[in-house]
JSON list of C-alpha atoms in Angstrom, two decimals:
[
{"chain": "A", "resi": 1, "resn": "MET", "atom": "CA", "xyz": [-7.69, -19.79, 8.20]},
{"chain": "A", "resi": 2, "resn": "GLY", "atom": "CA", "xyz": [-5.05, -19.40, 10.91]},
{"chain": "A", "resi": 3, "resn": "MET", "atom": "CA", "xyz": [-1.41, -18.46, 10.60]},
{"chain": "A", "resi": 4, "resn": "ASP", "atom": "CA", "xyz": [1.49, -20.90, 10.48]},
{"chain": "A", "resi": 5, "resn": "ILE", "atom": "CA", "xyz": [4.51, -20.51, 12.76]},
{"chain": "A", "resi": 6, "resn": "LYS", "atom": "CA", "xyz": [6.65, -18.88, 10.01]},
{"chain": "A", "resi": 7, "resn": "GLN", "atom": "CA", "xyz": [3.98, -16.21, 9.40]},
{"chain": "A", "resi": 8, "resn": "ILE", "atom": "CA", "xyz": [3.76, -15.55, 13.15]},
{"chain": "A", "resi": 9, "resn": "GLN", "atom": "CA", "xyz": [7.57, -15.24, 13.41]},
{"chain": "A", "resi": 10, "resn": "ASP", "atom": "CA", "xyz": [7.59, -12.83, 10.44]},
{"chain": "A", "resi": 11, "resn": "LEU", "atom": "CA", "xyz": [4.81, -10.79, 12.05]},
{"chain": "A", "resi": 12, "resn": "ILE", "atom": "CA", "xyz": [6.73, -10.60, 15.34]},
{"chain": "A", "resi": 13, "resn": "LYS", "atom": "CA", "xyz": [9.86, -9.38, 13.50]},
{"chain": "A", "resi": 14, "resn": "PHE", "atom": "CA", "xyz": [7.81, -6.82, 11.58]},
{"chain": "A", "resi": 15, "resn": "VAL", "atom": "CA", "xyz": [6.11, -5.53, 14.75]},
{"chain": "A", "resi": 16, "resn": "SER", "atom": "CA", "xyz": [9.44, -5.22, 16.61]},
{"chain": "A", "resi": 17, "resn": "LYS", "atom": "CA", "xyz": [10.98, -3.22, 13.72]},
{"chain": "A", "resi": 18, "resn": "SER", "atom": "CA", "xyz": [7.93, -1.04, 13.09]},
{"chain": "A", "resi": 19, "resn": "GLY", "atom": "CA", "xyz": [7.84, 0.69, 16.48]},
{"chain": "A", "resi": 20, "resn": "VAL", "atom": "CA", "xyz": [4.24, -0.34, 17.10]},
{"chain": "A", "resi": 21, "resn": "ASN", "atom": "CA", "xyz": [3.52, -1.20, 20.75]},
{"chain": "A", "resi": 22, "resn": "GLU", "atom": "CA", "xyz": [0.76, -3.78, 20.20]},
{"chain": "A", "resi": 23, "resn": "VAL", "atom": "CA", "xyz": [-0.88, -5.63, 17.29]},
{"chain": "A", "resi": 24, "resn": "ALA", "atom": "CA", "xyz": [-3.99, -7.78, 17.60]},
{"chain": "A", "resi": 25, "resn": "ILE", "atom": "CA", "xyz": [-5.39, -9.97, 14.82]},
{"chain": "A", "resi": 26, "resn": "GLU", "atom": "CA", "xyz": [-8.68, -11.74, 15.33]},
{"chain": "A", "resi": 27, "resn": "GLU", "atom": "CA", "xyz": [-10.46, -14.02, 12.91]},
{"chain": "A", "resi": 28, "resn": "LYS", "atom": "CA", "xyz": [-13.36, -16.40, 13.33]},
{"chain": "A", "resi": 29, "resn": "ASP", "atom": "CA", "xyz": [-11.18, -19.29, 14.55]},
{"chain": "A", "resi": 30, "resn": "PHE", "atom": "CA", "xyz": [-7.89, -17.55, 15.36]},
{"chain": "A", "resi": 31, "resn": "LYS", "atom": "CA", "xyz": [-6.67, -14.72, 17.60]},
{"chain": "A", "resi": 32, "resn": "ILE", "atom": "CA", "xyz": [-3.15, -13.39, 18.20]},
{"chain": "A", "resi": 33, "resn": "THR", "atom": "CA", "xyz": [-1.89, -10.36, 20.14]},
{"chain": "A", "resi": 34, "resn": "ILE", "atom": "CA", "xyz": [1.72, -9.22, 19.99]},
{"chain": "A", "resi": 35, "resn": "LYS", "atom": "CA", "xyz": [2.95, -6.63, 22.50]},
{"chain": "A", "resi": 36, "resn": "THR", "atom": "CA", "xyz": [6.36, -4.96, 22.75]},
{"chain": "A", "resi": 37, "resn": "ASN", "atom": "CA", "xyz": [8.04, -2.96, 25.51]},
{"chain": "A", "resi": 38, "resn": "GLN", "atom": "CA", "xyz": [8.49, 0.05, 23.23]},
{"chain": "A", "resi": 39, "resn": "GLU", "atom": "CA", "xyz": [6.85, 3.40, 23.77]},
{"chain": "A", "resi": 40, "resn": "PRO", "atom": "CA", "xyz": [3.39, 3.27, 22.17]},
{"chain": "A", "resi": 41, "resn": "THR", "atom": "CA", "xyz": [2.86, 4.51, 18.63]},
{"chain": "A", "resi": 42, "resn": "TYR", "atom": "CA", "xyz": [-0.82, 5.03, 17.87]},
{"chain": "A", "resi": 43, "resn": "VAL", "atom": "CA", "xyz": [-2.13, 3.94, 14.48]},
{"chain": "A", "resi": 44, "resn": "THR", "atom": "CA", "xyz": [-5.78, 3.84, 13.51]},
{"chain": "A", "resi": 45, "resn": "ALA", "atom": "CA", "xyz": [-6.80, 1.80, 10.49]},
{"chain": "A", "resi": 46, "resn": "SER", "atom": "CA", "xyz": [-9.97, 0.22, 9.21]},
{"chain": "A", "resi": 47, "resn": "VAL", "atom": "CA", "xyz": [-9.76, -3.08, 7.37]},
{"chain": "A", "resi": 48, "resn": "PRO", "atom": "CA", "xyz": [-12.56, -4.17, 5.06]},
{"chain": "A", "resi": 49, "resn": "VAL", "atom": "CA", "xyz": [-14.02, -7.52, 6.05]},
{"chain": "A", "resi": 50, "resn": "ALA", "atom": "CA", "xyz": [-14.03, -10.11, 3.28]},
{"chain": "A", "resi": 51, "resn": "ALA", "atom": "CA", "xyz": [-14.94, -13.78, 3.23]},
{"chain": "A", "resi": 52, "resn": "ALA", "atom": "CA", "xyz": [-11.92, -16.06, 3.55]},
{"chain": "A", "resi": 53, "resn": "PRO", "atom": "CA", "xyz": [-11.19, -18.09, 0.41]},
{"chain": "A", "resi": 54, "resn": "VAL", "atom": "CA", "xyz": [-11.91, -21.80, 0.64]},
{"chain": "A", "resi": 55, "resn": "ALA", "atom": "CA", "xyz": [-8.55, -22.72, -0.93]},
{"chain": "A", "resi": 56, "resn": "PRO", "atom": "CA", "xyz": [-5.45, -20.54, -1.33]},
{"chain": "A", "resi": 57, "resn": "GLN", "atom": "CA", "xyz": [-5.24, -18.84, -4.70]},
{"chain": "A", "resi": 58, "resn": "PRO", "atom": "CA", "xyz": [-1.79, -19.17, -6.31]},
{"chain": "A", "resi": 59, "resn": "ALA", "atom": "CA", "xyz": [-2.20, -15.98, -8.36]},
{"chain": "A", "resi": 60, "resn": "ALA", "atom": "CA", "xyz": [-4.88, -13.61, -7.17]},
{"chain": "A", "resi": 61, "resn": "VAL", "atom": "CA", "xyz": [-5.61, -10.57, -9.31]},
{"chain": "A", "resi": 62, "resn": "ALA", "atom": "CA", "xyz": [-5.03, -7.45, -7.23]},
{"chain": "A", "resi": 63, "resn": "PRO", "atom": "CA", "xyz": [-6.80, -4.17, -7.70]},
{"chain": "A", "resi": 64, "resn": "ALA", "atom": "CA", "xyz": [-5.20, -2.61, -10.73]},
{"chain": "A", "resi": 65, "resn": "ALA", "atom": "CA", "xyz": [-2.48, -0.08, -10.11]},
{"chain": "A", "resi": 66, "resn": "VAL", "atom": "CA", "xyz": [-3.84, 3.45, -10.14]},
{"chain": "A", "resi": 67, "resn": "PRO", "atom": "CA", "xyz": [-2.20, 5.70, -12.72]},
{"chain": "A", "resi": 68, "resn": "VAL", "atom": "CA", "xyz": [-1.32, 9.17, -11.45]},
{"chain": "A", "resi": 69, "resn": "ALA", "atom": "CA", "xyz": [0.17, 12.01, -13.48]},
{"chain": "A", "resi": 70, "resn": "VAL", "atom": "CA", "xyz": [3.77, 12.84, -12.47]},
{"chain": "A", "resi": 71, "resn": "SER", "atom": "CA", "xyz": [3.46, 16.60, -12.97]},
{"chain": "A", "resi": 72, "resn": "GLU", "atom": "CA", "xyz": [1.76, 19.17, -15.18]},
{"chain": "A", "resi": 73, "resn": "GLU", "atom": "CA", "xyz": [4.96, 19.62, -17.23]},
{"chain": "A", "resi": 74, "resn": "SER", "atom": "CA", "xyz": [5.42, 15.92, -17.96]},
{"chain": "A", "resi": 75, "resn": "ASN", "atom": "CA", "xyz": [3.34, 13.76, -20.24]},
{"chain": "A", "resi": 76, "resn": "PHE", "atom": "CA", "xyz": [4.32, 10.60, -18.34]},
{"chain": "A", "resi": 77, "resn": "ILE", "atom": "CA", "xyz": [1.96, 8.70, -16.05]},
{"chain": "A", "resi": 78, "resn": "THR", "atom": "CA", "xyz": [3.26, 7.02, -12.91]},
{"chain": "A", "resi": 79, "resn": "ILE", "atom": "CA", "xyz": [1.81, 3.61, -12.10]},
{"chain": "A", "resi": 80, "resn": "LYS", "atom": "CA", "xyz": [1.92, 3.11, -8.34]},
{"chain": "A", "resi": 81, "resn": "SER", "atom": "CA", "xyz": [1.76, 0.05, -6.13]},
{"chain": "A", "resi": 82, "resn": "PRO", "atom": "CA", "xyz": [-1.75, -0.74, -4.86]},
{"chain": "A", "resi": 83, "resn": "MET", "atom": "CA", "xyz": [-0.32, -2.61, -1.83]},
{"chain": "A", "resi": 84, "resn": "ILE", "atom": "CA", "xyz": [2.66, -3.35, 0.38]},
{"chain": "A", "resi": 85, "resn": "GLY", "atom": "CA", "xyz": [4.67, -6.40, -0.65]},
{"chain": "A", "resi": 86, "resn": "THR", "atom": "CA", "xyz": [7.58, -7.69, -2.70]},
{"chain": "A", "resi": 87, "resn": "PHE", "atom": "CA", "xyz": [7.85, -6.57, -6.35]},
{"chain": "A", "resi": 88, "resn": "TYR", "atom": "CA", "xyz": [8.59, -9.20, -9.02]},
{"chain": "A", "resi": 89, "resn": "ARG", "atom": "CA", "xyz": [9.11, -8.43, -12.71]},
{"chain": "A", "resi": 90, "resn": "SER", "atom": "CA", "xyz": [8.43, -12.02, -13.85]},
{"chain": "A", "resi": 91, "resn": "ALA", "atom": "CA", "xyz": [6.28, -15.01, -12.94]},
{"chain": "A", "resi": 92, "resn": "GLY", "atom": "CA", "xyz": [9.29, -16.86, -11.54]},
{"chain": "A", "resi": 93, "resn": "PRO", "atom": "CA", "xyz": [13.07, -17.25, -11.60]},
{"chain": "A", "resi": 94, "resn": "GLY", "atom": "CA", "xyz": [14.35, -17.73, -15.14]},
{"chain": "A", "resi": 95, "resn": "LYS", "atom": "CA", "xyz": [11.05, -16.68, -16.71]},
{"chain": "A", "resi": 96, "resn": "PRO", "atom": "CA", "xyz": [10.79, -13.60, -18.96]},
{"chain": "A", "resi": 97, "resn": "SER", "atom": "CA", "xyz": [9.81, -10.23, -17.47]},
{"chain": "A", "resi": 98, "resn": "PHE", "atom": "CA", "xyz": [6.19, -9.18, -17.93]},
{"chain": "A", "resi": 99, "resn": "VAL", "atom": "CA", "xyz": [7.32, -5.81, -19.33]},
{"chain": "A", "resi": 100, "resn": "ASN", "atom": "CA", "xyz": [10.59, -4.03, -20.08]},
{"chain": "A", "resi": 101, "resn": "ALA", "atom": "CA", "xyz": [11.45, -0.38, -20.70]},
{"chain": "A", "resi": 102, "resn": "GLY", "atom": "CA", "xyz": [10.36, 0.48, -24.24]},
{"chain": "A", "resi": 103, "resn": "ASP", "atom": "CA", "xyz": [7.51, -2.09, -24.35]},
{"chain": "A", "resi": 104, "resn": "GLU", "atom": "CA", "xyz": [4.06, -1.08, -25.57]},
{"chain": "A", "resi": 105, "resn": "ILE", "atom": "CA", "xyz": [1.32, -1.96, -23.07]},
{"chain": "A", "resi": 106, "resn": "ASN", "atom": "CA", "xyz": [-2.47, -2.00, -23.20]},
{"chain": "A", "resi": 107, "resn": "THR", "atom": "CA", "xyz": [-5.09, -1.68, -20.50]},
{"chain": "A", "resi": 108, "resn": "GLY", "atom": "CA", "xyz": [-5.33, -5.01, -18.67]},
{"chain": "A", "resi": 109, "resn": "ASN", "atom": "CA", "xyz": [-1.75, -6.17, -19.41]},
{"chain": "A", "resi": 110, "resn": "VAL", "atom": "CA", "xyz": [0.02, -7.72, -16.41]},
{"chain": "A", "resi": 111, "resn": "LEU", "atom": "CA", "xyz": [2.94, -5.45, -15.47]},
{"chain": "A", "resi": 112, "resn": "CYS", "atom": "CA", "xyz": [4.36, -7.25, -12.44]},
{"chain": "A", "resi": 113, "resn": "ILE", "atom": "CA", "xyz": [3.54, -9.40, -9.44]},
{"chain": "A", "resi": 114, "resn": "ILE", "atom": "CA", "xyz": [3.46, -8.15, -5.86]},
{"chain": "A", "resi": 115, "resn": "GLU", "atom": "CA", "xyz": [3.72, -10.85, -3.21]},
{"chain": "A", "resi": 116, "resn": "ALA", "atom": "CA", "xyz": [1.81, -9.99, -0.05]},
{"chain": "A", "resi": 117, "resn": "MET", "atom": "CA", "xyz": [1.27, -12.48, 2.77]},
{"chain": "A", "resi": 118, "resn": "LYS", "atom": "CA", "xyz": [2.22, -15.48, 0.61]},
{"chain": "A", "resi": 119, "resn": "LEU", "atom": "CA", "xyz": [-0.24, -14.46, -2.17]},
{"chain": "A", "resi": 120, "resn": "PHE", "atom": "CA", "xyz": [1.08, -13.50, -5.58]},
{"chain": "A", "resi": 121, "resn": "ASN", "atom": "CA", "xyz": [-1.01, -10.62, -6.92]},
{"chain": "A", "resi": 122, "resn": "GLU", "atom": "CA", "xyz": [-0.85, -9.77, -10.62]},
{"chain": "A", "resi": 123, "resn": "ILE", "atom": "CA", "xyz": [-0.80, -6.01, -11.12]},
{"chain": "A", "resi": 124, "resn": "GLU", "atom": "CA", "xyz": [-2.57, -4.98, -14.32]},
{"chain": "A", "resi": 125, "resn": "SER", "atom": "CA", "xyz": [-2.23, -1.71, -16.22]},
{"chain": "A", "resi": 126, "resn": "GLU", "atom": "CA", "xyz": [-5.13, 0.72, -16.34]},
{"chain": "A", "resi": 127, "resn": "VAL", "atom": "CA", "xyz": [-3.48, 2.73, -19.14]},
{"chain": "A", "resi": 128, "resn": "SER", "atom": "CA", "xyz": [-2.18, 2.06, -22.61]},
{"chain": "A", "resi": 129, "resn": "GLY", "atom": "CA", "xyz": [1.16, 3.40, -23.71]},
{"chain": "A", "resi": 130, "resn": "LYS", "atom": "CA", "xyz": [4.89, 2.77, -23.69]},
{"chain": "A", "resi": 131, "resn": "ILE", "atom": "CA", "xyz": [6.92, 1.82, -20.59]},
{"chain": "A", "resi": 132, "resn": "VAL", "atom": "CA", "xyz": [9.49, 4.62, -20.22]},
{"chain": "A", "resi": 133, "resn": "LYS", "atom": "CA", "xyz": [11.16, 3.45, -17.01]},
{"chain": "A", "resi": 134, "resn": "ILE", "atom": "CA", "xyz": [10.85, 0.71, -14.39]},
{"chain": "A", "resi": 135, "resn": "LEU", "atom": "CA", "xyz": [11.39, 2.39, -11.02]},
{"chain": "A", "resi": 136, "resn": "VAL", "atom": "CA", "xyz": [11.83, -0.70, -8.78]},
{"chain": "A", "resi": 137, "resn": "GLU", "atom": "CA", "xyz": [14.40, -3.51, -8.88]},
{"chain": "A", "resi": 138, "resn": "ASP", "atom": "CA", "xyz": [13.21, -7.12, -9.05]},
{"chain": "A", "resi": 139, "resn": "ALA", "atom": "CA", "xyz": [12.52, -8.82, -5.68]},
{"chain": "A", "resi": 140, "resn": "GLN", "atom": "CA", "xyz": [12.57, -5.49, -3.78]},
{"chain": "A", "resi": 141, "resn": "PRO", "atom": "CA", "xyz": [10.00, -4.57, -1.11]},
{"chain": "A", "resi": 142, "resn": "VAL", "atom": "CA", "xyz": [7.49, -1.88, -2.11]},
{"chain": "A", "resi": 143, "resn": "GLU", "atom": "CA", "xyz": [5.17, 0.32, -0.10]},
{"chain": "A", "resi": 144, "resn": "PHE", "atom": "CA", "xyz": [1.56, 1.25, -0.83]},
{"chain": "A", "resi": 145, "resn": "ASP", "atom": "CA", "xyz": [1.43, 4.07, -3.41]},
{"chain": "A", "resi": 146, "resn": "GLN", "atom": "CA", "xyz": [5.13, 3.71, -4.29]},
{"chain": "A", "resi": 147, "resn": "PRO", "atom": "CA", "xyz": [5.87, 4.53, -7.95]},
{"chain": "A", "resi": 148, "resn": "LEU", "atom": "CA", "xyz": [6.60, 1.38, -9.98]},
{"chain": "A", "resi": 149, "resn": "PHE", "atom": "CA", "xyz": [6.55, 2.40, -13.66]},
{"chain": "A", "resi": 150, "resn": "LEU", "atom": "CA", "xyz": [6.65, 5.54, -15.80]},
{"chain": "A", "resi": 151, "resn": "VAL", "atom": "CA", "xyz": [4.38, 5.27, -18.87]},
{"chain": "A", "resi": 152, "resn": "ASP", "atom": "CA", "xyz": [4.13, 7.52, -21.91]},
{"chain": "A", "resi": 153, "resn": "PRO", "atom": "CA", "xyz": [0.37, 7.32, -22.63]},
{"chain": "A", "resi": 154, "resn": "ARG", "atom": "CA", "xyz": [-0.98, 6.95, -26.16]}
]
C-alpha cells in the first residue's frame, strides 16, 4: 500500500511547513525519507502497527470522540477531535448536516466526518444530549483534541 505522487507532494509540503528536519515512512513494500535544510526539531512518537486494509474503505468509523467536561462551573460537555484532519458537517456537498445547534443526539449518532489521509472517518457521539454549539466551520482543518461541539448532557 504505497503512496501516490499527490500524497508524496502533500507530505513534502507538510514537512517543509512543519519545521521538522527529517521524516521517514517505511512499510512492507514502500519506504520514503524526506529531509529539509532546516534546523532539526526533535519529535518522538510511537505509531501502533495495524494490518493494511485489502481495499480502501470509503467511510471508516473512527474512534469515537472523547467527551471532556469544559469546567466545573459549566454543565456542558466538549466533544473533541480524535484525530488530525479536515472537518465536514455533512456527507457531501449539498447534503444535509449530520447535526445542527439545538439538535438532540444519542450515543452512537454520527456528528461529523473527519478526512485524514484520503479516508473519511465518521465521528460518533459517546454522549446523549443537545448540541449547544458547533465550534468548527465546515471544511476547516482540525487538530487532535481540538474542541468540535458543546453538548448539554441529558
